[in-house]
């Protein structure tokens, strides 16, 4: 008998009594519907409490903010999506106050060392955010691959205030995650951190040292 | 670290709990490190649940886990089916050895020389690193705490914070000796230096091995909770990702995950959520530019299906490995994680390890408790840990007629002398005449009562028998 059958058979023929299936009432997870303003405030408070930054922007001026953010950090380059409107807009703008724009358009194998050692910042879109916990929802794809939000020391994420959900529970239902998930989905709630050395917080242990949210209102 | 150095490596003798606990209690550094860390964690947890109806939320957590366990075999099959559809290969292992061999075979088939690891307690349970080294495959931990523990050739002393027993100075010295990092008390510097070393390793590793926090049957999704990003690196950068997990980790849907996640991170570290919640539902697709080509899941039984047989012990399998029970345990806080000598220390270890290693090996575990009940009160999935401890204590002395013992290695603590004394005790209390005679005689000869009674009187005064028995006094009062 295979190990699979051995295990399943032991579970199916359990010796104890019939197991009852309890009712699960998820209403405790539901928050009173917060207004957009409340959601924005809560999101900002939460993400700032874990060392993230929120910049309030409009459709017209987010690029100015981005340039500022990158310049104050002396970023030499910025990794951008190829297809997404964020990437298109940045390329079309042709601004000279932005650093060199890089595109992730080849498989990681051909430029891994460069990504790990030379890229200073990246910008990605989000599929919304979660106010209660201060989280960004990301579904990486071929236009914005998984490592874009992980390897560069500064990750900048664009979040539309209108796409802020109150809770994770609400977000997954609204976006019908049960119908199917992408190969990789992420909640990101701050920069990479550790407290493994004597409970002292240190940022950027493996992933980005900084997480900057451009909130489009 | 002399007090732990002798108990490190892979051959800790679980039976030596008492001497290790003694040593730890008399070690001011261990006492201080754990006390301050646990105090911090307890207060952070409390703050994180402010504004929540915690009892209702814990009820939900318990019900979600019970529902999953009630359908365990069906859910495992559904999970396997869904994962397979998604392109993830599923393997089953009855014990840790088989799980190790499965990992080895996947590595060998890819001609892999180096494995980078994300945090996984199940792989600790399997002693995977040790096994892979024997097979000539380098296995490197990438969680900072695990990395430190591995460099020191020790085992984790806490399931969430593996290196909690060390302070900055010791870690700096260790990194200096093993990796050439400059000596420094600057945590940021030490962290940055580890980041650099580990980035090289991520780029060169052939295989990434991780644990799983929740496996979702409906969508075929493996969920990982972490702060550092090493879990994302481990599951994204190497060409092959192998996830290992206990069979109890499966839940029906993402909705269940939302409840358990809300409980897990707040209970563990007092965080509303961790930095990363990583959901993996398949290997890299043709059009994708990164991610592993191959993803495997190894479902490990290792004693869990035995626990599953018993209606009461089954509750052990609800555990979501948050560590709150250890953070709140007065024994754990004083002796630290290494004193237990087990993969999982603290209250969860006391109820889980006897099943994994046998109650003969682990016979001291259920008694290493004052039954204060703190663990049961904080457990996010309401595992009645104190009740299970009592049950295991009974099993370790072989139960009684009504409750025959079942756990492997039961009866290891039974002493025929003790059994006889209790039998005599019961007989005396069931016979009024003999009882009165006995207590009367004891009062009369109370002067002969010894003032020392073993370890009990080392720190306490022995209670003196009263000059008159209760019966005598009641009689004198004419009642
Ligand atoms: S037994 Fe409960 S408190 Fe302890 S680790 Fe498991 S879930 Fe957490």
PDB file of N, CA and C in Angstrom, chain B residues 437-470:
ATOM      1  N   UNK B 437      -8.909   5.540  62.641  1.00  0.00           N
ATOM      2  CA  UNK B 437      -7.766   4.997  63.354  1.00  0.00           C
ATOM      3  C   UNK B 437      -6.466   5.573  62.769  1.00  0.00           C
ATOM      4  N   UNK B 438      -6.399   5.592  61.483  1.00  0.00           N
ATOM      5  CA  UNK B 438      -5.183   6.068  60.789  1.00  0.00           C
ATOM      6  C   UNK B 438      -4.900   7.521  61.108  1.00  0.00           C
ATOM      7  N   UNK B 439      -5.914   8.393  60.928  1.00  0.00           N
ATOM      8  CA  UNK B 439      -5.668   9.821  61.155  1.00  0.00           C
ATOM      9  C   UNK B 439      -5.404  10.081  62.636  1.00  0.00           C
ATOM     10  N   UNK B 440      -6.107   9.351  63.500  1.00  0.00           N
ATOM     11  CA  UNK B 440      -5.878   9.503  64.930  1.00  0.00           C
ATOM     12  C   UNK B 440      -4.443   9.157  65.289  1.00  0.00           C
ATOM     13  N   UNK B 441      -3.952   8.043  64.747  1.00  0.00           N
ATOM     14  CA  UNK B 441      -2.582   7.619  65.033  1.00  0.00           C
ATOM     15  C   UNK B 441      -1.585   8.642  64.504  1.00  0.00           C
ATOM     16  N   UNK B 442      -1.880   9.168  63.304  1.00  0.00           N
ATOM     17  CA  UNK B 442      -0.963  10.139  62.711  1.00  0.00           C
ATOM     18  C   UNK B 442      -0.850  11.369  63.604  1.00  0.00           C
ATOM     19  N   UNK B 443      -1.992  11.831  64.162  1.00  0.00           N
ATOM     20  CA  UNK B 443      -1.980  13.003  65.037  1.00  0.00           C
ATOM     21  C   UNK B 443      -1.194  12.714  66.311  1.00  0.00           C
ATOM     22  N   UNK B 444      -1.419  11.556  66.863  1.00  0.00           N
ATOM     23  CA  UNK B 444      -0.772  11.188  68.115  1.00  0.00           C
ATOM     24  C   UNK B 444       0.747  11.187  67.970  1.00  0.00           C
ATOM     25  N   UNK B 445       1.213  10.637  66.860  1.00  0.00           N
ATOM     26  CA  UNK B 445       2.667  10.508  66.693  1.00  0.00           C
ATOM     27  C   UNK B 445       3.236  11.607  65.815  1.00  0.00           C
ATOM     28  N   UNK B 446       2.583  12.780  65.848  1.00  0.00           N
ATOM     29  CA  UNK B 446       3.004  13.841  64.923  1.00  0.00           C
ATOM     30  C   UNK B 446       4.422  14.328  65.197  1.00  0.00           C
ATOM     31  N   UNK B 447       4.872  14.123  66.421  1.00  0.00           N
ATOM     32  CA  UNK B 447       6.237  14.541  66.750  1.00  0.00           C
ATOM     33  C   UNK B 447       7.257  13.795  65.893  1.00  0.00           C
ATOM     34  N   UNK B 448       6.884  12.600  65.460  1.00  0.00           N
ATOM     35  CA  UNK B 448       7.819  11.793  64.667  1.00  0.00           C
ATOM     36  C   UNK B 448       7.845  12.201  63.194  1.00  0.00           C
ATOM     37  N   UNK B 449       6.955  13.114  62.846  1.00  0.00           N
ATOM     38  CA  UNK B 449       6.860  13.497  61.430  1.00  0.00           C
ATOM     39  C   UNK B 449       8.158  14.176  60.985  1.00  0.00           C
ATOM     40  N   UNK B 450       8.757  13.715  59.890  1.00  0.00           N
ATOM     41  CA  UNK B 450      10.020  14.317  59.447  1.00  0.00           C
ATOM     42  C   UNK B 450       9.795  15.756  58.961  1.00  0.00           C
ATOM     43  N   UNK B 451      10.790  16.639  59.180  1.00  0.00           N
ATOM     44  CA  UNK B 451      10.636  18.026  58.740  1.00  0.00           C
ATOM     45  C   UNK B 451      11.149  18.200  57.316  1.00  0.00           C
ATOM     46  N   UNK B 452      11.850  17.186  56.820  1.00  0.00           N
ATOM     47  CA  UNK B 452      12.321  17.252  55.422  1.00  0.00           C
ATOM     48  C   UNK B 452      11.553  16.223  54.595  1.00  0.00           C
ATOM     49  N   UNK B 453      11.108  16.652  53.415  1.00  0.00           N
ATOM     50  CA  UNK B 453      10.422  15.709  52.535  1.00  0.00           C
ATOM     51  C   UNK B 453      10.918  15.909  51.114  1.00  0.00           C
ATOM     52  N   UNK B 454      12.152  15.538  50.902  1.00  0.00           N
ATOM     53  CA  UNK B 454      12.722  15.608  49.553  1.00  0.00           C
ATOM     54  C   UNK B 454      12.778  17.024  49.031  1.00  0.00           C
ATOM     55  N   UNK B 455      12.707  17.148  47.711  1.00  0.00           N
ATOM     56  CA  UNK B 455      12.860  18.441  47.048  1.00  0.00           C
ATOM     57  C   UNK B 455      11.765  19.417  47.474  1.00  0.00           C
ATOM     58  N   UNK B 456      10.623  18.876  47.822  1.00  0.00           N
ATOM     59  CA  UNK B 456       9.476  19.708  48.189  1.00  0.00           C
ATOM     60  C   UNK B 456       9.834  20.708  49.290  1.00  0.00           C
ATOM     61  N   UNK B 457      10.606  20.256  50.299  1.00  0.00           N
ATOM     62  CA  UNK B 457      10.908  21.122  51.441  1.00  0.00           C
ATOM     63  C   UNK B 457      12.193  21.935  51.251  1.00  0.00           C
ATOM     64  N   UNK B 458      12.823  21.836  50.066  1.00  0.00           N
ATOM     65  CA  UNK B 458      14.008  22.666  49.830  1.00  0.00           C
ATOM     66  C   UNK B 458      13.668  24.146  49.960  1.00  0.00           C
ATOM     67  N   UNK B 459      12.506  24.520  49.486  1.00  0.00           N
ATOM     68  CA  UNK B 459      12.133  25.933  49.488  1.00  0.00           C
ATOM     69  C   UNK B 459      10.860  26.186  50.293  1.00  0.00           C
ATOM     70  N   UNK B 460      10.346  25.161  50.983  1.00  0.00           N
ATOM     71  CA  UNK B 460       9.100  25.325  51.720  1.00  0.00           C
ATOM     72  C   UNK B 460       9.237  24.684  53.087  1.00  0.00           C
ATOM     73  N   UNK B 461       8.389  25.123  54.014  1.00  0.00           N
ATOM     74  CA  UNK B 461       8.331  24.455  55.296  1.00  0.00           C
ATOM     75  C   UNK B 461       7.322  23.323  55.159  1.00  0.00           C
ATOM     76  N   UNK B 462       7.662  22.167  55.718  1.00  0.00           N
ATOM     77  CA  UNK B 462       6.721  21.051  55.629  1.00  0.00           C
ATOM     78  C   UNK B 462       5.503  21.362  56.493  1.00  0.00           C
ATOM     79  N   UNK B 463       4.302  21.075  56.024  1.00  0.00           N
ATOM     80  CA  UNK B 463       3.120  21.316  56.849  1.00  0.00           C
ATOM     81  C   UNK B 463       3.119  20.359  58.046  1.00  0.00           C
ATOM     82  N   UNK B 464       2.721  20.872  59.195  1.00  0.00           N
ATOM     83  CA  UNK B 464       2.673  20.025  60.407  1.00  0.00           C
ATOM     84  C   UNK B 464       1.279  19.428  60.546  1.00  0.00           C
ATOM     85  N   UNK B 465       1.208  18.185  60.952  1.00  0.00           N
ATOM     86  CA  UNK B 465      -0.102  17.599  61.221  1.00  0.00           C
ATOM     87  C   UNK B 465      -0.718  18.273  62.443  1.00  0.00           C
ATOM     88  N   UNK B 466      -2.044  18.432  62.432  1.00  0.00           N
ATOM     89  CA  UNK B 466      -2.708  19.069  63.573  1.00  0.00           C
ATOM     90  C   UNK B 466      -2.691  18.122  64.771  1.00  0.00           C
ATOM     91  N   UNK B 467      -2.794  18.705  65.977  1.00  0.00           N
ATOM     92  CA  UNK B 467      -2.749  17.897  67.190  1.00  0.00           C
ATOM     93  C   UNK B 467      -3.977  17.001  67.303  1.00  0.00           C
ATOM     94  N   UNK B 468      -5.101  17.516  66.779  1.00  0.00           N
ATOM     95  CA  UNK B 468      -6.324  16.713  66.819  1.00  0.00           C
ATOM     96  C   UNK B 468      -6.889  16.597  65.411  1.00  0.00           C
ATOM     97  N   UNK B 469      -7.519  15.501  65.137  1.00  0.00           N
ATOM     98  CA  UNK B 469      -8.121  15.346  63.815  1.00  0.00           C
ATOM     99  C   UNK B 469      -9.424  16.137  63.773  1.00  0.00           C
ATOM    100  N   UNK B 470      -9.894  16.392  62.572  1.00  0.00           N
ATOM    101  CA  UNK B 470     -11.136  17.137  62.393  1.00  0.00           C
ATOM    102  C   UNK B 470     -12.287  16.415  63.097  1.00  0.00           C
TER     103      UNK B 470
END
